[in-house]
Short mmCIF file of C-alpha atoms and ligand atoms in Angstrom, two decimals:
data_model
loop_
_atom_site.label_atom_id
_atom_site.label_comp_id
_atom_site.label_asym_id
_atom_site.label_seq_id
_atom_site.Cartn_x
_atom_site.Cartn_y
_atom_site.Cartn_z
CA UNK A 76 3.60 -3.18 -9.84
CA UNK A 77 2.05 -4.43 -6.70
CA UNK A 78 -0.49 -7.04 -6.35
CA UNK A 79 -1.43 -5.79 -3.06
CA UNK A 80 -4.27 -2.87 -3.35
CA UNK A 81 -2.36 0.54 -3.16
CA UNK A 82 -2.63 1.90 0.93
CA UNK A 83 -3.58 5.18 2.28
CA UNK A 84 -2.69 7.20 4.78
CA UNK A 85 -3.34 10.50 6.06
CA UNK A 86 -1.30 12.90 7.84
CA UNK A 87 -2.41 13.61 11.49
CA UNK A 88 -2.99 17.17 11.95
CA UNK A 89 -1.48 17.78 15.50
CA UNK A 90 0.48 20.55 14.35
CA UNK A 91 -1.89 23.75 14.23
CA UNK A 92 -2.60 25.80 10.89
CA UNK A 93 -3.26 22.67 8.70
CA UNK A 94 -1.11 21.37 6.06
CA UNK A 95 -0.83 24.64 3.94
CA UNK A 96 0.49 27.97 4.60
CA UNK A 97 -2.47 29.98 3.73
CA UNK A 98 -5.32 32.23 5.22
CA UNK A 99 -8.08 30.02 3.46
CA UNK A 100 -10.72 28.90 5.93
CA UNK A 101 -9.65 25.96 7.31
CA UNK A 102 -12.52 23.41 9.58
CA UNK A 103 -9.04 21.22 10.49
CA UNK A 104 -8.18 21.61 14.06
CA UNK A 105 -5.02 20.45 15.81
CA UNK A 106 -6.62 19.51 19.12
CA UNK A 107 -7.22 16.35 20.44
CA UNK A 108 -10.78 16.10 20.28
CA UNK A 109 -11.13 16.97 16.63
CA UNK A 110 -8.20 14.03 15.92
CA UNK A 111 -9.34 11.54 17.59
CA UNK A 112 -13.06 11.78 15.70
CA UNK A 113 -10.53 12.21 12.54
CA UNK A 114 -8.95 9.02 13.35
CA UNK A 115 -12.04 7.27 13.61
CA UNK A 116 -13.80 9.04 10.67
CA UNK A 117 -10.55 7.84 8.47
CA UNK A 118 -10.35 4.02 9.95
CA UNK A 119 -14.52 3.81 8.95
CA UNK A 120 -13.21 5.17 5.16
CA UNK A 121 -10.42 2.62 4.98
CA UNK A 122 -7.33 4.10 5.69
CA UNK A 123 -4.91 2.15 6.96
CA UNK A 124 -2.44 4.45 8.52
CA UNK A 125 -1.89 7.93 10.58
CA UNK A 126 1.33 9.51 10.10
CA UNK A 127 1.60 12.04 13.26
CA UNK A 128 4.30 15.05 13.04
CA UNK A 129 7.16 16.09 15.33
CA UNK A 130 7.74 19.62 15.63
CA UNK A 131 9.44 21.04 18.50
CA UNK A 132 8.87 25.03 17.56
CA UNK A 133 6.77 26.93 15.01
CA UNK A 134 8.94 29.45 12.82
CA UNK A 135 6.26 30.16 9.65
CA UNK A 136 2.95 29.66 11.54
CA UNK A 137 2.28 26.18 13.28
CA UNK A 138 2.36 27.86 16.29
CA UNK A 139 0.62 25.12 18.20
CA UNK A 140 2.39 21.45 18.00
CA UNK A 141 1.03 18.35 20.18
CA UNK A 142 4.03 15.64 20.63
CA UNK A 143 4.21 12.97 18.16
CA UNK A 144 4.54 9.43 20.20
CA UNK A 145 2.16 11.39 22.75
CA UNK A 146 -1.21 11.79 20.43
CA UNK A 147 0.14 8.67 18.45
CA UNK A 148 -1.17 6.57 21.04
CA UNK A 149 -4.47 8.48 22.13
CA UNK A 150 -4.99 7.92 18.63
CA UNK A 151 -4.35 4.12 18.52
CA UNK A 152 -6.84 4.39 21.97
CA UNK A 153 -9.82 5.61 20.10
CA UNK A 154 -9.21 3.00 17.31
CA UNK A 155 -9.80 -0.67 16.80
CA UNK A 156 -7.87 -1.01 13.86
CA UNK A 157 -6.13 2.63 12.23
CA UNK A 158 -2.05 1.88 12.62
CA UNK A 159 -0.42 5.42 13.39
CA UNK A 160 2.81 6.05 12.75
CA UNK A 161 5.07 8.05 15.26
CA UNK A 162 7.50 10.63 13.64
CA UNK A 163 10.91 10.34 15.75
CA UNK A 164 14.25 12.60 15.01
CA UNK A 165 17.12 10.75 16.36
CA UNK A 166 19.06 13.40 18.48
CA UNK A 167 16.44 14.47 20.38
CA UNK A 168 15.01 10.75 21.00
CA UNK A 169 17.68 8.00 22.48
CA UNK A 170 16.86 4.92 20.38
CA UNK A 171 16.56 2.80 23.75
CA UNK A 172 14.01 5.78 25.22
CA UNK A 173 12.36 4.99 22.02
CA UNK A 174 12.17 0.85 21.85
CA UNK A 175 10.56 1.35 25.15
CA UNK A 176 8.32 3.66 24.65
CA UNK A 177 6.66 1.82 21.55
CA UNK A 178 6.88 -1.23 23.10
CA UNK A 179 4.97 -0.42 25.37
CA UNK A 180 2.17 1.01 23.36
CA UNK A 181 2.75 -1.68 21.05
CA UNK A 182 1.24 -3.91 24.31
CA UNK A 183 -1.17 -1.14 25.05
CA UNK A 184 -3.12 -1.12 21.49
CA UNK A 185 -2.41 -4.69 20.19
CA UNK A 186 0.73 -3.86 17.82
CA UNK A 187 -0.71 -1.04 15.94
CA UNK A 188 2.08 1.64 16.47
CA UNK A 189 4.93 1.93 13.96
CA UNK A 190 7.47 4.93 13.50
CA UNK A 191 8.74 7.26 10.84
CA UNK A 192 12.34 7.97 11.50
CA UNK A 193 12.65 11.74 10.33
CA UNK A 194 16.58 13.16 9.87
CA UNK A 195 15.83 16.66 10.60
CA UNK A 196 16.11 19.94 8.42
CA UNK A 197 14.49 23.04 10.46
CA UNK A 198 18.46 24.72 12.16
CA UNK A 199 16.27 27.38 14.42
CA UNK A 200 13.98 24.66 15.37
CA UNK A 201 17.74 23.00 16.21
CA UNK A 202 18.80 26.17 17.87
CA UNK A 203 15.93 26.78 19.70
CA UNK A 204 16.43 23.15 21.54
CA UNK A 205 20.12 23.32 21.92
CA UNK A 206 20.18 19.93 19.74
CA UNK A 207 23.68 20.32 17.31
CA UNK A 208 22.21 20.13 13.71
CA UNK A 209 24.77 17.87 12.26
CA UNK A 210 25.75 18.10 8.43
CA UNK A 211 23.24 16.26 6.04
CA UNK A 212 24.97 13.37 5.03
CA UNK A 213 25.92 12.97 8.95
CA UNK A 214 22.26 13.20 9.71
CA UNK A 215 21.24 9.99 7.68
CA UNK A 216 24.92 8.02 8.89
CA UNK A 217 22.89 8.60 12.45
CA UNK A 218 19.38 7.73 11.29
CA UNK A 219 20.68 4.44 9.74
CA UNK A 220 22.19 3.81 12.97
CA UNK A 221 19.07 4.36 15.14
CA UNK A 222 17.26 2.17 12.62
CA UNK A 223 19.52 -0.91 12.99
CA UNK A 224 19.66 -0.53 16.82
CA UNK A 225 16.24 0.00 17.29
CA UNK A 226 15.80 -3.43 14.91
CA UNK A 227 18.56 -4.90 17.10
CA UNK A 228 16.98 -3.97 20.07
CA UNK A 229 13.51 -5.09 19.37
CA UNK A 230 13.91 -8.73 18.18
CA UNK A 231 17.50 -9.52 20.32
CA UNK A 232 18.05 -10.21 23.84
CA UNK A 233 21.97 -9.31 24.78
CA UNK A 234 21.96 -7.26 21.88
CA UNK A 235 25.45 -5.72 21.74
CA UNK A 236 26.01 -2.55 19.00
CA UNK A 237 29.19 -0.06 18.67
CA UNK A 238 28.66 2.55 15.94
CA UNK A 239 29.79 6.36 15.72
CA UNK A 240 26.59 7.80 17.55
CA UNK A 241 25.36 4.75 19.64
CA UNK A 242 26.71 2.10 22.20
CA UNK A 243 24.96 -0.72 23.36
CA UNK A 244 26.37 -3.64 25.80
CA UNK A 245 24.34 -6.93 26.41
CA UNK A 246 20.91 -5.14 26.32
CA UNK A 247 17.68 -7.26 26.41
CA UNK A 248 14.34 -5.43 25.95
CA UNK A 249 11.62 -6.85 28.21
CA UNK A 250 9.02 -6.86 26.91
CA UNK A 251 9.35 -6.62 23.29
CA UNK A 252 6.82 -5.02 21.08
CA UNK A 253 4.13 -7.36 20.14
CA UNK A 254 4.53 -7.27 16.41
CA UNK A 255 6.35 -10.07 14.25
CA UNK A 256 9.04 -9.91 14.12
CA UNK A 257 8.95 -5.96 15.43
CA UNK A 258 7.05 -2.73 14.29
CA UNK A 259 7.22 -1.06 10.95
CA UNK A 260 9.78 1.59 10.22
CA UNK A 261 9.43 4.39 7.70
CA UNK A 262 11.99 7.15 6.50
CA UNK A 263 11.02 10.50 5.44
CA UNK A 264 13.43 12.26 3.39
CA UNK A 265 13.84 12.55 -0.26
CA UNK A 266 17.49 13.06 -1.11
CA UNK A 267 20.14 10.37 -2.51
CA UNK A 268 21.26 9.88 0.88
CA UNK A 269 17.66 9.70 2.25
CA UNK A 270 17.40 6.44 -0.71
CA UNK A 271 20.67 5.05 0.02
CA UNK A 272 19.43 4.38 3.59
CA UNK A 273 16.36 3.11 2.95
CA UNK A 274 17.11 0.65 0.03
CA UNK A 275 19.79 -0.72 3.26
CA UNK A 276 17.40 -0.39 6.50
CA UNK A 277 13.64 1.01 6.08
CA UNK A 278 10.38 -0.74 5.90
CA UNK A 279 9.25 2.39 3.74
CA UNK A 280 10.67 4.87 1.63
CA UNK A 281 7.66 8.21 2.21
CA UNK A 282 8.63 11.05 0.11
CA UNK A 283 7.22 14.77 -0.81
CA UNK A 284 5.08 15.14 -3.46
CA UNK A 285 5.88 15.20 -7.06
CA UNK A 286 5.50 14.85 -10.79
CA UNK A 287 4.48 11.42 -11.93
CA UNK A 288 7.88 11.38 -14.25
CA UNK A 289 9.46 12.63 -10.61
CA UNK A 290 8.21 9.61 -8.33
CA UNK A 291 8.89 7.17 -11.05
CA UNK A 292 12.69 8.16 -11.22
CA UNK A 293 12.70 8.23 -7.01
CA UNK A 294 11.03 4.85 -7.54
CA UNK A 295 13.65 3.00 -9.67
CA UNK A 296 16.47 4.65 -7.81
CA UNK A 297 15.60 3.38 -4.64
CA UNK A 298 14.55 -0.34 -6.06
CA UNK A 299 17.88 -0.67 -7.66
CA UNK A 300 19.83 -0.11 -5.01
CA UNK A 301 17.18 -1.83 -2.48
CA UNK A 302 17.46 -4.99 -4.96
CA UNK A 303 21.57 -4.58 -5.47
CA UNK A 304 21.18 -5.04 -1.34
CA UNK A 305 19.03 -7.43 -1.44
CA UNK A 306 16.47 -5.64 0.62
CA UNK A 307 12.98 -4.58 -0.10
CA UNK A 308 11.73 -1.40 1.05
CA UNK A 309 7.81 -0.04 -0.18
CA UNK A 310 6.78 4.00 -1.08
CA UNK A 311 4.80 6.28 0.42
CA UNK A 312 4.16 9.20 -1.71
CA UNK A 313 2.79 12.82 -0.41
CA UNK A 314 -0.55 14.25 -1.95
CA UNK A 315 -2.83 16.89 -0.80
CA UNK A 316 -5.92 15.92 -2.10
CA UNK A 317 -8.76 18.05 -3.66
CA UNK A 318 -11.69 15.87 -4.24
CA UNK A 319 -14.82 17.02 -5.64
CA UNK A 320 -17.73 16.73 -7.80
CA UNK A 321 -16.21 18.62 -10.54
CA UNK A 322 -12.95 19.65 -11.90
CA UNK A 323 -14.01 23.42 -11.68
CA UNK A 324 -14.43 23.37 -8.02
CA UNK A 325 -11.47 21.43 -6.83
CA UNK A 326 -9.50 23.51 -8.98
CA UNK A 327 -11.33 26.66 -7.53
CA UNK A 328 -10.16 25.11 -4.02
CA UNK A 329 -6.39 24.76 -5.37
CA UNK A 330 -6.92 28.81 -7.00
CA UNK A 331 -8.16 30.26 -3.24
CA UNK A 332 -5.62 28.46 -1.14
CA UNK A 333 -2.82 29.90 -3.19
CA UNK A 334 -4.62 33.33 -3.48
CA UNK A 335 -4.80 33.62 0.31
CA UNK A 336 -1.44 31.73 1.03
CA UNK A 337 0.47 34.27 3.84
CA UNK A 338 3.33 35.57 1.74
CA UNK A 339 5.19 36.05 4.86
CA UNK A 340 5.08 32.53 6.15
CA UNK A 341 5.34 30.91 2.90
CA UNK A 342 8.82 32.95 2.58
CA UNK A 343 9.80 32.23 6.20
CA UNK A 344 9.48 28.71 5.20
CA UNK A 345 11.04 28.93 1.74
CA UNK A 346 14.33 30.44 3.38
CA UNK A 347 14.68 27.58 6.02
CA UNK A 348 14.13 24.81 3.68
CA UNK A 349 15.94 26.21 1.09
CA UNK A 350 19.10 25.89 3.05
CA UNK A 351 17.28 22.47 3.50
CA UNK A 352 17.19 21.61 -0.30
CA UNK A 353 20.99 22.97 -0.86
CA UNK A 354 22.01 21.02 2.40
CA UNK A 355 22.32 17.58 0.92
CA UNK A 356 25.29 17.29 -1.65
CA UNK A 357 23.66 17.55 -4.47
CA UNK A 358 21.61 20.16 -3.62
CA UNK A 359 18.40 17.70 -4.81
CA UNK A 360 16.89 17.01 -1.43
CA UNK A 361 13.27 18.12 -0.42
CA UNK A 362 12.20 21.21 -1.46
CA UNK A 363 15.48 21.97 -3.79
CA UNK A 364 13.06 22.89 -6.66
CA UNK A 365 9.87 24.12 -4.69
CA UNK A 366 8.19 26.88 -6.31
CA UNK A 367 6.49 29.63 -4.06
CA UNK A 368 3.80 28.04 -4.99
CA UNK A 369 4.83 24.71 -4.32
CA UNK A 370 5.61 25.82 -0.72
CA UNK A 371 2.11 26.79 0.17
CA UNK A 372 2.07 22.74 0.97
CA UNK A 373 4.51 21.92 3.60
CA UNK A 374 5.61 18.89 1.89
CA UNK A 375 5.01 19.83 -1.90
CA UNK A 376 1.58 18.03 -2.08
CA UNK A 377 0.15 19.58 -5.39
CA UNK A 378 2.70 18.54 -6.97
CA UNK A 379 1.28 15.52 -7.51
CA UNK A 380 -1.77 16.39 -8.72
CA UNK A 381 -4.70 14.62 -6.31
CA UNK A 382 -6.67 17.30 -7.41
CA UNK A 383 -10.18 17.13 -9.53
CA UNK A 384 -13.07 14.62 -9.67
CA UNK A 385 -13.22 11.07 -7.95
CA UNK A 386 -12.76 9.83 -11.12
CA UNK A 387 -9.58 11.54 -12.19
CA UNK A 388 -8.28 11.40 -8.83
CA UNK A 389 -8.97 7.37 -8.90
CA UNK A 390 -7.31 7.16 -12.05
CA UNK A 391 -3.75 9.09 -11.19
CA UNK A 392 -3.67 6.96 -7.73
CA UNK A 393 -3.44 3.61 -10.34
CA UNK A 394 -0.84 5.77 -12.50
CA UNK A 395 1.25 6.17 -9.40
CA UNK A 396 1.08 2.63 -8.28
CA UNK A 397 2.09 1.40 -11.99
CA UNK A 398 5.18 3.07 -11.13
CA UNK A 399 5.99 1.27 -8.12
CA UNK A 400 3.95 3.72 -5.01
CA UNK A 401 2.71 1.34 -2.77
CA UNK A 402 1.05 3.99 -0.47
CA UNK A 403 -0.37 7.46 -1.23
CA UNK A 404 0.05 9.59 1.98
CA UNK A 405 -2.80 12.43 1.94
CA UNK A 406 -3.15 15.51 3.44
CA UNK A 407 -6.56 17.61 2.99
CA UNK A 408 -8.17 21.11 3.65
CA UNK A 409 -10.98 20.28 6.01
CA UNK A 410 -10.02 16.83 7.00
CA UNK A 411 -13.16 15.31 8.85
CA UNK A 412 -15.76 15.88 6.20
CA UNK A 413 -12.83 15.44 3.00
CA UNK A 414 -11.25 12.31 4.69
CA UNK A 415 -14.79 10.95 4.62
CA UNK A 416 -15.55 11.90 1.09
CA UNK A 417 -12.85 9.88 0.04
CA UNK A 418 -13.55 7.13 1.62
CA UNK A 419 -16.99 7.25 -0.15
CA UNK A 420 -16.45 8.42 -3.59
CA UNK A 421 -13.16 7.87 -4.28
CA UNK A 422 -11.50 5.05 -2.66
CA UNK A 423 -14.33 2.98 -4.13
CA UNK A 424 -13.28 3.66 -7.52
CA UNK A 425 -9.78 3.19 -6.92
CA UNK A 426 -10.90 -0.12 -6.05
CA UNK A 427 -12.82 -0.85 -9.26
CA UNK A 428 -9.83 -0.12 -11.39
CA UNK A 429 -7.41 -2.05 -9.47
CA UNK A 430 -9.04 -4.78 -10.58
CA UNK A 431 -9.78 -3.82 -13.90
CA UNK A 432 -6.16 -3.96 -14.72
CA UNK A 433 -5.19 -7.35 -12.60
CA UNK A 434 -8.29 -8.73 -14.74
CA UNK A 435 -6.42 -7.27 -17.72
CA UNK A 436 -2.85 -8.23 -17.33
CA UNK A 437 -3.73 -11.74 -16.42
CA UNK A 438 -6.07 -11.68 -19.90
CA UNK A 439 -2.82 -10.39 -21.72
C1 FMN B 47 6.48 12.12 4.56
C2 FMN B 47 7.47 12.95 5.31
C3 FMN B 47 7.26 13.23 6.65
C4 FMN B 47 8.14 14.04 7.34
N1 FMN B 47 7.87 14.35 8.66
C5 FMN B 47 8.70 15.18 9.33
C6 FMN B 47 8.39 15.54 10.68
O1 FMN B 47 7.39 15.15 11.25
N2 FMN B 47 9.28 16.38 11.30
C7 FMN B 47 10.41 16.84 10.71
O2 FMN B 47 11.14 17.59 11.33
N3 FMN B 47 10.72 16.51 9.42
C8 FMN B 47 9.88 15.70 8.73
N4 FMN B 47 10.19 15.36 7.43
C9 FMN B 47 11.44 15.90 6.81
C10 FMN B 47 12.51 14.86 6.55
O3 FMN B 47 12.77 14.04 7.61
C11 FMN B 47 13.84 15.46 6.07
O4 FMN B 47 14.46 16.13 7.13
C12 FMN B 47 13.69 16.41 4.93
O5 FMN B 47 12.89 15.80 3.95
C13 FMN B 47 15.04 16.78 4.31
O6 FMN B 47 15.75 15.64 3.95
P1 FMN B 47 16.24 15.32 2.45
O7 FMN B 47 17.32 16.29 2.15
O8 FMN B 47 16.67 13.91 2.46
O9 FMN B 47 15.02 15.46 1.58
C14 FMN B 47 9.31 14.56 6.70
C15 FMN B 47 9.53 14.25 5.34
C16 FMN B 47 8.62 13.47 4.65
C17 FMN B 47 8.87 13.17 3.20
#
C-alpha cells in the first residue's frame, strides 16, 4: 500500500449528457462556463487532477463534445494549481503534433498538463472520421509506440525512432515541456493488452470501475509484470460517486438514475462496446461483463460502489487503496454542488483514516 495519501480526480464533463445514460435531471453542463467554475470548485476541494474526454461523434446521446487538449488548457487557465489531463487517441493525433502542442501549454500554465493516451473502441465513431480502426491488439502495439516517442521526444534532442507506425530522424523539440523530466502519461484501457503496456511504458494504469475482488486482481496483474520489467506504473480507478447524508438517499439517487436510464441509448451503447469487450483476445476488455445496468455509467462506475454516506464512502476509498489504487477517478450527477460536497464531508474523512492505519501499522 501507498504511503502517499490516495489522489482524486474527476472526470471533466465536456462531453454533453453527463456521465450516465439516463433521463434523470442532471445540473452538469458541458459548456465552458459551467467547467471552468467546476475546475475551480474541485481544485478549492482538493482534487488534484481533471481527466478531459475525446470524442469525435455522439452515437447513444453525447451529442455535444468540446475537444479534449482544447478545454484542457482553458481549464489549466482558470486554475492555479488543478493538473488536467488531455485524452489523446493515437491515429487521429501525430505524436510530434502532440509533443508540441503540450509543450506548449506545459509553458503556458507552469507544467500542469499531462495526457491520457486512449487506444480507441467506438468503429462508427472510426467510420464517421475515415480513421482505419485497427485490430485490438494492433491498437495498443501503436499506443506503446506513441508513448515511447512522445517520451523520446520530450526529454531528447536528435531523437531518432523507427517502429511499425512511427518514424523519426534527428528530431529536437524546442522548447521542451517544462516538467522534470517530461509530463505525466496515463493509459486508459482495461484489457491484458491494455496491462501489458502499461507495466512497460505508462505513468498510470486508469481503469473502469469494478468490484473490490475485481481491481485487486487488475492490481496484482499489472504490478507483476510492471515489477518483472522493472518499471513502476500507479492506478487510477473509475467511480461514480453518490455521496450523501444517508444511505437511503444515495441509494434513492442510484434507484432513479437507473429507473429513468434511456433504454435506447443504453442499448446503442451496449452493442458498440460489446464488440468492444469481445474485441480484445480474450474477450475480457472493458465492458466484456457490463450489465444493462452497468452500462447506464459510461465507464462502469457503480460498480465500485462510491455510493452511500461520507462515512462508508471514506471507508471503501481506504479498502481500494489497501489493494494497491493510488487514485480514485470520480464522476458525479450534478458535479458543481457534489464535487464540493466531497471535498467537505468526505475527503476529510478519508483523510482521518489514512492516518489511522499508518498510526496503526507502524504500532504493529
Ligand atoms: C479512465 C478511462 C478513460 C477513457 N477515456 C476515453 C476517451 O476519452 N475516449 C475514448 O475514445 N476512449 C476512452 N477510454 C477507452 C479506452 O481507451 C479503451 O479504448 C477501452 O477501454 C477498450 O480497451 P480495452 O479492451 O483495453 O479495455 C477510456 C478508458 C478509461 C478506463
Amino acid at each position: 500500500m501507498s504511503q502517499e495519501p490516495i489522489k482524486f480526480a474527476y472526470w471533466v464533463p465536456n462531453v454533453s449528457g453527463g456521465l450516465v445514460v439516463s433521463k434523470i435531471e442532471q445540473r452538469t453542463s458541458w459548456d465552458i462556463d459551467y467547467n471552468r467554475e467546476l475546475a475551480r470548485i474541485a481544485e478549492k476541494a482538493g482534487f488534484e487532477y481533471a481527466l478531459s474526454q475525446i470524442r469525435f461523434t455522439a452515437g447513444y446521446g453525447a451529442e455535444y463534445q468540446h475537444e479534449s487538449v482544447a478545454i484542457s488548457h482553458a481549464l489549466l487557465a482558470s486554475t492555479e494549481k488543478l493538473r488536467v489531463i488531455a485524452a489523446i487517441l493515437p491515429g487521429p493525433w501525430h505524436p510530434a503534433v502532440l509533443a508540441k502542442q503540450i509543450s506548449t501549454i506545459s509553458h503556458l500554465t507552469g507544467g500542469r498538463i499531462a495526457v491520457n493516451i486512449v487506444s480507441g473502441w467506438f468503429r462508427s465513431e472510426f467510420t464517421a472520421i475515415g480513421e482505419p480502426l485497427l485490430e485490438h491488439d494492433e491498437r495498443y502495439r501503436r499506443s506503446e509506440e506513441f508513448i515511447e516517442v512522445l517520451k523520446g521526444i520530450w526529454t531528447q534532442d536528435d531523437f531518432s525512432y523507427r517502429g511499425d507506425f512511427y518514424r523519426f530522424h534527428n528530431y529536437s523539440l524546442k522548447p521542451k515541456p517544462l516538467q522534470q523530466p517530461r509530463p505525466e502519461i496515463f493509459q486508459g484501457g482495461s484489457s491484458r493488452a491494455a496491462r501489458d503496456m502499461a507495466s512497460r511504458a505508462a505513468d498510470w494504469y486508469f481503469t473502469n470501475g469494478n468490484s473490490l475482488e475485481g481491481i485487486k486482481a487488475e492490481v496484482d496483474d499489472l504490478r507483476a509484470k510492471a515489477a518483472a520489467n522493472n518499471h513502476k506504473v500507479k492506478v487510477g480507478v473509475n467511480a461514480f460517486i453518490i455521496a450523501r447524508d444517508t444511505e437511503e438517499e444515495a441509494r434513492a439517487v442510484l434507484a432513479e438514475i437507473l429507473a429513468k436510464a434511456d433504454p435506447e441509448a443504453v442499448r446503442a451503447f451496449g452493442h458498440e462496446v460489446r464488440q468492444a469487450g469481445a474485441a480484445s483476445p480474450e474477450g475480457e476488455g472493458n465492458w466484456a461483463k457490463s450489465t444493462f445496468e452497468d452500462l447506464v455509467q459510461y465507464n462502469d462506475g457503480f460498480k465500485t460502489n462510491l455510493i452511500g454516506t461520507p462515512q462508508q464512502i471514506a471507508e471503501r476509498i481506504v479498502a481500494l487503496k489497501a489493494v494497491g489504487v493510488d487514485l480514485i477517478l470520480s464522476g458525479f450527477l450534478h458535479f458543481q454542488e457534489e464535487v464540493a460536497y466531497f471535498g467537505e464531508k468526505v475527503l476529510p474523512l478519508v483523510r482521518e483514516l489514512e492516518t489511522k492505519r499508518t498510526a496503526e501499522k507502524s504500532a504493529a
